[in-house]
Coordinates of C-alpha atoms in Angstrom, one line a residue:
M328 CA 184.2 20.0 35.5
D329 CA 185.1 23.7 35.3
I330 CA 187.8 24.0 37.9
H331 CA 187.0 27.7 38.6
S332 CA 183.4 26.7 39.5
L333 CA 184.9 25.0 42.5
Y334 CA 186.3 28.2 43.8
R335 CA 183.2 30.4 43.4
S336 CA 180.2 30.5 45.8
P337 CA 178.3 28.4 45.6
N338 CA 180.8 25.7 44.8
G339 CA 179.9 23.8 41.6
L340 CA 180.0 20.4 43.4
A341 CA 178.4 21.3 46.7
H342 CA 174.8 20.3 45.7
H343 CA 176.0 16.8 45.2
Y344 CA 176.8 16.7 49.0
S345 CA 173.6 18.1 50.4
R346 CA 173.1 15.2 52.8
F347 CA 176.4 16.3 54.6
G348 CA 175.4 20.0 54.6
V349 CA 178.7 21.2 53.1
T350 CA 177.3 24.7 52.3
E351 CA 175.9 25.2 55.9
R352 CA 179.0 24.0 57.7
L353 CA 182.8 24.8 57.6
L354 CA 184.2 21.3 57.3
L355 CA 188.0 21.6 57.3
T356 CA 188.2 17.8 57.9
G357 CA 189.1 17.0 54.3
H358 CA 192.4 15.3 55.3
S359 CA 190.5 12.9 57.7
H360 CA 186.9 12.4 56.8
Q361 CA 185.6 14.1 53.7
A362 CA 181.9 14.4 53.0
W363 CA 180.3 11.7 50.9
P364 CA 178.4 12.5 47.8
N365 CA 174.7 11.7 47.8
V366 CA 175.2 8.8 45.5
G367 CA 176.9 6.9 48.3
F368 CA 173.6 6.8 50.1
D369 CA 172.0 5.3 47.0
G370 CA 174.7 2.6 47.1
Q371 CA 174.0 1.7 50.7
Q372 CA 170.3 1.4 50.0
Q373 CA 171.0 -0.9 47.0
A374 CA 173.1 -3.1 49.3
W375 CA 170.1 -3.6 51.6
R376 CA 167.7 -4.2 48.7
D377 CA 170.0 -6.8 47.1
A378 CA 170.3 -8.6 50.5
A379 CA 166.5 -8.6 51.0
E380 CA 165.8 -9.9 47.5
H381 CA 168.7 -12.4 47.0
L382 CA 169.7 -13.5 50.5
D383 CA 172.9 -15.5 50.3
E384 CA 172.9 -15.2 46.5
K385 CA 173.6 -11.5 47.0
W386 CA 177.4 -12.4 46.9
D387 CA 177.5 -12.6 43.1
L388 CA 176.3 -9.0 43.0
A389 CA 178.6 -8.0 45.9
F390 CA 181.6 -9.4 44.1
Q391 CA 180.7 -7.3 41.1
R392 CA 180.8 -4.2 43.3
A393 CA 184.2 -5.3 44.6
A394 CA 185.5 -5.6 41.1
S395 CA 184.3 -2.1 40.4
V396 CA 186.1 -0.9 43.5
R397 CA 189.3 -2.5 42.3
K398 CA 188.9 -0.8 39.0
G399 CA 188.5 2.5 40.8
W400 CA 191.7 2.0 42.7
R401 CA 193.6 1.1 39.5
R402 CA 192.5 4.5 38.0
V403 CA 193.7 6.4 41.1
L404 CA 197.0 4.6 41.1
D405 CA 197.4 4.8 37.3
D406 CA 198.0 1.1 37.4
P407 CA 195.6 -0.4 34.7
S408 CA 196.6 -4.1 35.3
G409 CA 197.4 -3.8 39.0
H410 CA 196.5 -6.6 41.4
I411 CA 194.3 -5.1 44.2
A412 CA 193.5 -7.0 47.4
L413 CA 190.6 -5.4 49.3
A414 CA 190.2 -5.1 53.0
P415 CA 188.0 -3.3 55.6
N416 CA 191.1 -1.4 56.9
T417 CA 194.8 -1.0 56.2
H418 CA 195.8 -2.9 59.3
D419 CA 194.3 -6.1 57.9
V420 CA 196.5 -6.1 54.8
I421 CA 199.6 -4.7 56.5
V422 CA 199.5 -7.6 59.0
R423 CA 199.1 -10.1 56.2
F424 CA 202.0 -8.4 54.4
L425 CA 204.2 -8.6 57.5
S426 CA 203.2 -12.2 58.1
A427 CA 204.6 -13.1 54.6
L428 CA 208.1 -11.7 55.2
P429 CA 211.1 -14.0 55.6
I430 CA 211.9 -12.6 59.1
R431 CA 213.8 -15.7 60.2
E432 CA 216.4 -15.0 57.5
R433 CA 215.9 -11.2 57.3
P434 CA 214.8 -10.0 60.8
R435 CA 215.1 -6.3 60.0
I436 CA 212.4 -3.7 59.0
V437 CA 213.3 -0.2 58.0
T438 CA 210.8 2.6 58.4
T439 CA 210.5 6.3 59.6
D440 CA 209.5 7.8 62.9
G441 CA 206.6 9.6 61.2
E442 CA 204.4 6.7 60.2
F443 CA 200.7 6.5 60.9
H444 CA 199.7 4.4 64.0
T445 CA 198.7 1.4 61.9
I446 CA 202.4 0.8 61.1
R447 CA 203.9 2.5 64.1
R448 CA 202.0 0.5 66.7
Q449 CA 202.3 -2.9 65.0
L450 CA 206.0 -2.6 64.5
Q451 CA 206.5 -1.5 68.1
R452 CA 204.8 -4.6 69.3
L453 CA 206.7 -6.9 66.9
E454 CA 209.9 -5.2 68.1
E455 CA 209.0 -6.3 71.6
E456 CA 209.0 -9.9 70.2
G457 CA 212.5 -9.5 68.8
L458 CA 212.0 -8.0 65.4
E459 CA 214.7 -5.4 64.5
V460 CA 213.1 -2.1 63.6
V461 CA 215.2 0.7 62.2
R462 CA 213.6 4.2 62.2
V463 CA 215.0 7.1 60.3
P464 CA 213.9 10.7 61.2
S465 CA 210.9 12.0 59.2
H466 CA 211.8 15.6 59.7
P467 CA 213.3 17.3 57.8
V468 CA 211.6 15.4 54.9
D469 CA 214.1 16.0 52.1
P470 CA 216.8 13.5 53.2
V471 CA 214.3 10.7 54.3
A472 CA 214.6 8.7 51.1
D473 CA 218.4 8.7 51.2
Q474 CA 218.4 7.7 54.9
L475 CA 216.0 4.9 54.2
S476 CA 218.1 3.7 51.3
R477 CA 221.3 3.7 53.3
A478 CA 219.6 1.7 56.1
V479 CA 218.6 -1.2 53.8
D480 CA 221.0 -4.1 53.9
G481 CA 221.1 -7.9 53.3
R482 CA 219.2 -8.5 56.6
T483 CA 216.3 -6.2 55.7
S484 CA 213.1 -7.9 54.7
A485 CA 211.1 -4.7 53.9
V486 CA 210.9 -1.0 54.1
L487 CA 207.6 0.6 55.1
V488 CA 207.2 4.3 54.4
S489 CA 204.5 6.9 53.7
S490 CA 204.4 8.9 50.5
V491 CA 202.8 11.8 52.5
L492 CA 203.3 12.2 56.2
F493 CA 200.1 12.1 58.1
R494 CA 201.0 14.7 60.8
N495 CA 202.2 17.6 58.7
A496 CA 201.3 16.7 55.0
H497 CA 205.0 16.8 53.9
I498 CA 205.4 14.8 50.7
V499 CA 208.3 12.3 50.9
P500 CA 210.3 12.8 47.7
D501 CA 212.5 10.4 45.8
L502 CA 210.9 7.1 46.8
D503 CA 212.2 5.6 43.6
R504 CA 215.7 5.7 45.2
V505 CA 214.3 3.6 48.1
A506 CA 212.9 1.2 45.6
E507 CA 216.2 0.9 43.9
S508 CA 218.0 0.2 47.2
C509 CA 215.5 -2.5 48.0
R510 CA 216.0 -4.1 44.6
R511 CA 219.8 -4.2 45.2
H512 CA 219.4 -5.9 48.5
G513 CA 216.5 -8.1 47.8
A514 CA 214.1 -6.3 50.2
L515 CA 210.5 -5.4 49.6
L516 CA 209.1 -1.9 49.6
L517 CA 205.6 -1.1 51.0
I518 CA 204.4 2.5 50.5
D519 CA 201.5 3.8 52.6
A520 CA 199.9 6.1 50.0
Y521 CA 196.8 7.0 52.1
H522 CA 197.5 10.7 52.2
S523 CA 198.4 10.8 48.5
L524 CA 195.3 9.2 47.0
N525 CA 193.2 11.6 45.0
V526 CA 195.1 14.6 46.3
V527 CA 198.7 14.1 45.3
P528 CA 198.9 12.1 42.0
F529 CA 200.6 8.8 42.7
S530 CA 201.2 7.2 39.3
L531 CA 203.0 3.9 39.6
A532 CA 203.7 3.9 35.9
E533 CA 205.3 7.3 35.8
T534 CA 207.4 6.7 38.9
G535 CA 208.6 3.3 37.9
L536 CA 207.3 1.7 41.1
E537 CA 205.4 -1.2 39.5
D538 CA 207.3 -3.7 41.6
V539 CA 206.3 -2.2 45.0
Y540 CA 203.5 -2.9 47.4
V541 CA 201.1 0.0 48.1
V542 CA 198.5 0.3 50.8
G543 CA 195.8 2.9 51.1
G544 CA 192.1 3.5 51.6
G545 CA 189.1 5.7 50.9
Y546 CA 188.2 7.2 54.2
K547 CA 189.9 10.5 53.4
Y548 CA 190.3 12.2 50.1
C549 CA 188.4 9.6 48.1
Q550 CA 185.1 10.1 50.0
L551 CA 184.4 6.3 50.1
G552 CA 183.9 6.1 53.8
E553 CA 184.8 3.2 56.0
G554 CA 185.6 -0.3 54.9
N555 CA 187.4 0.5 51.6
C556 CA 191.1 -0.2 51.9
F557 CA 193.4 -2.1 49.7
L558 CA 196.9 -3.6 49.2
R559 CA 198.3 -3.3 45.7
I560 CA 200.7 -6.1 45.0
P561 CA 203.2 -6.5 42.1
A562 CA 202.2 -8.9 39.4
E563 CA 205.1 -11.2 40.1
S564 CA 204.4 -11.5 43.9
R565 CA 204.6 -15.0 45.3
L566 CA 204.3 -14.1 49.0
R567 CA 202.5 -16.6 51.2
P568 CA 201.0 -14.7 54.1
A569 CA 201.0 -16.7 57.3
I570 CA 197.8 -14.9 58.3
T571 CA 195.5 -15.9 55.5
G572 CA 191.7 -15.9 54.9
W573 CA 189.7 -18.7 53.4
F574 CA 188.5 -16.4 50.5
S575 CA 192.0 -17.2 49.0
E576 CA 190.8 -20.7 48.4
F577 CA 188.1 -19.5 45.9
T578 CA 190.8 -19.4 43.2
A579 CA 193.3 -21.6 44.7
L580 CA 191.1 -24.6 44.2
A581 CA 191.1 -24.0 40.4
D582 CA 194.6 -22.6 40.1
D583 CA 197.3 -25.2 39.5
D584 CA 200.0 -22.4 39.9
A585 CA 198.8 -21.7 43.5
R586 CA 199.1 -25.3 44.6
P587 CA 202.1 -26.1 46.9
H588 CA 205.3 -27.4 45.5
A589 CA 208.2 -29.2 47.2
G590 CA 209.4 -27.2 50.1
A591 CA 206.3 -25.0 50.3
G592 CA 205.8 -26.0 53.9
A593 CA 204.1 -28.8 55.7
G594 CA 200.3 -28.9 55.7
T595 CA 197.9 -30.8 57.9
S596 CA 197.9 -33.9 55.7
G597 CA 200.0 -35.5 53.0
G598 CA 202.9 -33.1 53.6
S599 CA 201.4 -30.5 51.3
G600 CA 201.3 -26.8 52.0
V601 CA 198.4 -24.4 52.1
A602 CA 197.4 -23.3 48.6
Y603 CA 196.9 -19.6 47.7
G604 CA 194.7 -17.9 45.2
Q605 CA 195.8 -16.0 42.1
G606 CA 197.2 -12.5 42.3
P607 CA 195.6 -10.4 45.0
D608 CA 193.7 -13.4 46.3
R609 CA 197.0 -14.3 48.0
F610 CA 196.1 -11.6 50.5
A611 CA 192.3 -12.3 50.7
G612 CA 190.5 -12.2 53.9
S613 CA 187.1 -13.8 54.7
T614 CA 183.4 -12.8 55.0
Y615 CA 182.9 -9.0 55.1
D616 CA 180.2 -6.4 55.0
P617 CA 179.8 -5.6 51.3
T618 CA 177.8 -2.4 51.9
S619 CA 181.0 -0.4 51.8
H620 CA 181.8 -1.6 48.3
Y621 CA 178.3 -0.6 47.1
R622 CA 178.9 2.9 48.4
A623 CA 182.5 3.0 47.0
S624 CA 181.5 1.9 43.5
E625 CA 178.9 4.6 43.3
V626 CA 181.4 7.2 44.5
F627 CA 184.1 6.1 42.1
D628 CA 181.6 6.3 39.2
F629 CA 180.5 9.8 40.4
F630 CA 184.2 11.0 40.4
D631 CA 184.5 9.6 36.9
R632 CA 181.4 11.4 35.6
Q633 CA 182.4 14.7 37.2
G634 CA 186.0 14.5 35.8
L635 CA 187.5 14.5 39.2
T636 CA 190.8 13.0 38.3
P637 CA 193.8 13.0 40.6
V638 CA 195.5 15.7 38.5
L639 CA 192.5 18.1 38.7
L640 CA 192.0 17.4 42.4
R641 CA 195.7 18.2 43.0
Q642 CA 195.1 21.6 41.3
V643 CA 192.1 22.3 43.5
S644 CA 193.9 21.2 46.7
Q645 CA 197.0 23.3 46.0
H646 CA 194.8 26.3 45.3
Q647 CA 192.9 25.8 48.6
V648 CA 196.0 25.0 50.8
R649 CA 197.8 28.1 49.3
L650 CA 194.8 30.2 50.1
L651 CA 194.7 29.0 53.7
A652 CA 198.5 29.5 54.1
D653 CA 198.3 33.1 52.6
R654 CA 195.4 34.1 54.8
F655 CA 197.1 32.6 57.9
D656 CA 200.3 34.4 57.1
A657 CA 198.3 37.7 56.8
L658 CA 197.2 37.2 60.4
D659 CA 200.8 37.8 61.6
A660 CA 200.0 35.7 64.6
D661 CA 202.4 35.4 67.6
P662 CA 204.7 32.5 66.6
G663 CA 204.8 31.5 70.3
V664 CA 201.1 30.8 70.0
I665 CA 200.7 29.4 66.5
T666 CA 202.9 29.2 63.5
R667 CA 203.5 27.2 60.3
D668 CA 206.6 25.5 59.0
R669 CA 207.8 27.4 56.0
S670 CA 210.7 25.1 55.3
V671 CA 208.5 23.1 53.0
P672 CA 206.7 25.2 50.3
V673 CA 203.0 24.7 49.5
E674 CA 204.1 22.6 46.5
G675 CA 205.7 20.1 48.9
L676 CA 202.5 19.6 50.9
G677 CA 199.7 17.1 50.5
G678 CA 196.1 17.8 51.1
F679 CA 196.1 19.9 54.3
L680 CA 197.8 22.8 56.1
A681 CA 199.4 21.9 59.5
L682 CA 199.9 24.7 62.0
R683 CA 202.0 24.2 65.1
A684 CA 200.4 25.4 68.3
P685 CA 201.3 24.3 71.9
N686 CA 197.6 24.4 72.7
A687 CA 196.3 22.9 69.4
D688 CA 193.6 21.1 71.2
R689 CA 192.2 24.3 72.7
V690 CA 192.4 26.1 69.3
A691 CA 190.5 23.2 67.7
G692 CA 187.9 23.5 70.4
H693 CA 187.5 27.2 69.9
L694 CA 187.1 26.7 66.2
R695 CA 184.5 24.1 66.8
D696 CA 182.5 26.6 68.9
R697 CA 182.6 28.9 65.9
G698 CA 181.3 26.2 63.5
V699 CA 184.7 25.2 62.0
R700 CA 185.5 21.5 62.1
T701 CA 189.2 20.6 62.2
D702 CA 191.4 18.2 64.1
F703 CA 194.8 18.1 65.8
R704 CA 197.7 15.7 66.3
G705 CA 199.7 16.6 69.3
D706 CA 200.7 20.2 68.8
L707 CA 199.7 20.3 65.2
L708 CA 196.4 21.9 64.2
R709 CA 195.3 20.4 60.8
L710 CA 193.2 22.4 58.3
G711 CA 191.9 20.1 55.6
P712 CA 190.0 21.7 52.7
A713 CA 188.0 19.6 50.2
P714 CA 186.8 20.1 46.6
Y715 CA 183.2 20.9 47.6
L716 CA 184.3 24.0 49.6
C717 CA 184.4 27.5 48.0
D718 CA 187.0 30.1 48.6
D719 CA 184.7 32.2 50.7
Q720 CA 184.3 29.3 53.1
L721 CA 188.1 29.0 53.5
V722 CA 188.4 32.7 54.2
A723 CA 185.6 32.5 56.8
A724 CA 187.4 29.6 58.5
V725 CA 190.7 31.6 58.8
D726 CA 188.7 34.6 60.1
A727 CA 187.2 32.3 62.7
L728 CA 190.8 31.2 63.6
A729 CA 191.8 34.8 64.1
D730 CA 188.8 35.4 66.4
A731 CA 189.7 32.2 68.4
L732 CA 193.2 33.4 68.8
E733 CA 192.1 36.8 70.0
V734 CA 189.7 35.2 72.6
M735 CA 192.5 32.9 73.8
A736 CA 194.9 35.8 74.2
T737 CA 192.5 37.6 76.5
A738 CA 191.3 34.6 78.5

């Protein structure tokens, strides 16, 4: 893929997304819901055809699609031998992870105050039940890793932290320091990499984070749609989630290693404990809708054919976010109405530009009236480009923002 063809009009990829009408609409929703390439529709149709032809025997074909999705995640994570547990959403696997922690002996969880609601809400509820939760400030972002590292102690079972913050796209640097602190104290590290995947390269090999747990999904920058989330577990993991699905028994029945040993916990008969499957099957769920994996496997193959690697997509994203930032700065808008945080350079941002506006909801509404799709979180308006948008579309979107601000000023 010629990267410059993605900046010109028409964008060199846009025709692959014709079902989403990406040339007719200004979709700055790339940080939340990117358009799906047309091949995803083909995948969904194939899922129906396989069910119609094979009935319950479709699962052999569905599991092949699941294996293809795992392979796709390994490529994104630069983790060729990684163990990937699949799930419909990140909450499923995070709950299983939490249920495996030794919270009786280590009743302390360390996190930040900037985590996505999946982690935030669940930890708040567990805190009501007596779990000790320590939250370090997520702003400013530079000291976050050091603050997390200092908060880890011998009572800490795990640290949960994002690699890119979902509200403002700030990249959390130096997570390797957090990993080292966790190793010293015997705690586990789980990184929510959702806002990194396919927009900020997240190589486990290069960062030396092979022994950490990683959660993420394809709803955003990976264009996989719903139902395509995962938990990457270290090869040496022996966690036994208390919340466990019967799919884990597929391999447990044939895996002597997974069978319980003395002290593994009392079962329902014979004093034996519940057996777990191999590798990622320790975190397996149960029956699911395989349609999402048909769609995802087609999209992963499409990215591979087009040469849309994490490194190239980072280059495209940085070009687009910088263009949005420069055009916004040129508006010279009233900072009391809308402004952007310049304390973090564009190089320190993930896949979108966050603008602070007390009336961010109204601004987003005015943009929608002008054909520009965005979203907001509190007082932050989020502008998320995507690789199928050309530069002219980004310029037009900022021009629409200028028009919206003018209308609001005179209302």
